[in-house]
Amino acid sequence: MNQELDFVKEMFDKIAPKYDFLNRLLSMRQDVYWRREMVKAAQLKSGAAVLDAACGTCDVGIEVSRFLKGRTSITGLDFSFGMLALGKRKLNGPRGQAICLVNGDALNLPVRNQQFDAGFMAFGIRNIMNRTGAMKEFYRTLKPGGRIIILELTTPQKGLMRRFYLLYFQKILPIIGSFFSKHGNAYAYLPESVLKFPDPVSFANQMKTAGFKDIRFKEMTLGIVTLFVGIKR
């Protein structure tokens, strides 16, 4: 792995114990709503096979299982053992039985071609330098007509909301995050990685380059997150 990937992996391993708590706190529980909208956008049918890449502590997989009342097969993949360990603890009970956890890299998914009806990635694509390569891996593993659904933090483009967001994101959030996680670098890295992420139109074009069609996106919560959907040809 390159040095940047090593840094990101180590960072997520260290913040894993406080990851869910800080997601709820820093988003004021909007992250729960965002994931529900993400799962709805997949238009899943009973029995669907689903991949959740960069699954973290399995919040998306658990929401998929809840949405389909357990009638699904879910593979959750993450490169952080710390995140997977926390996710495994949450999978006790009937909703977790359909979720298989795998340690792996989104650029080299250890799964078969045309295996999944839908592929999800929440808050992970901005941490991957070769985004088009990761989406091509999604494309390979999806069945024809399968959907890719990506949820990512984005930056409001203009106006008072942008100024307020930048103040919160660059000044306030790192202080709160480092206080609770005891890992200052992680919550300094977060705003830096979001500000470097392309605008929604540019990222949608990257999805098109990876082979997806009928690409659409929806900005939510005044543009601080964007939901992207594409379909395999």
mmCIF file of C-alpha atoms in Angstrom, residues 132 171 180:
data_model
loop_
_atom_site.group_PDB
_atom_site.id
_atom_site.type_symbol
_atom_site.label_atom_id
_atom_site.label_comp_id
_atom_site.label_asym_id
_atom_site.label_seq_id
_atom_site.Cartn_x
_atom_site.Cartn_y
_atom_site.Cartn_z
ATOM 1 C CA THR A 132 -12.621 5.859 -11.534
ATOM 2 C CA LYS A 171 -12.713 25.294 12.690
ATOM 3 C CA PHE A 180 -13.907 12.741 21.587
#
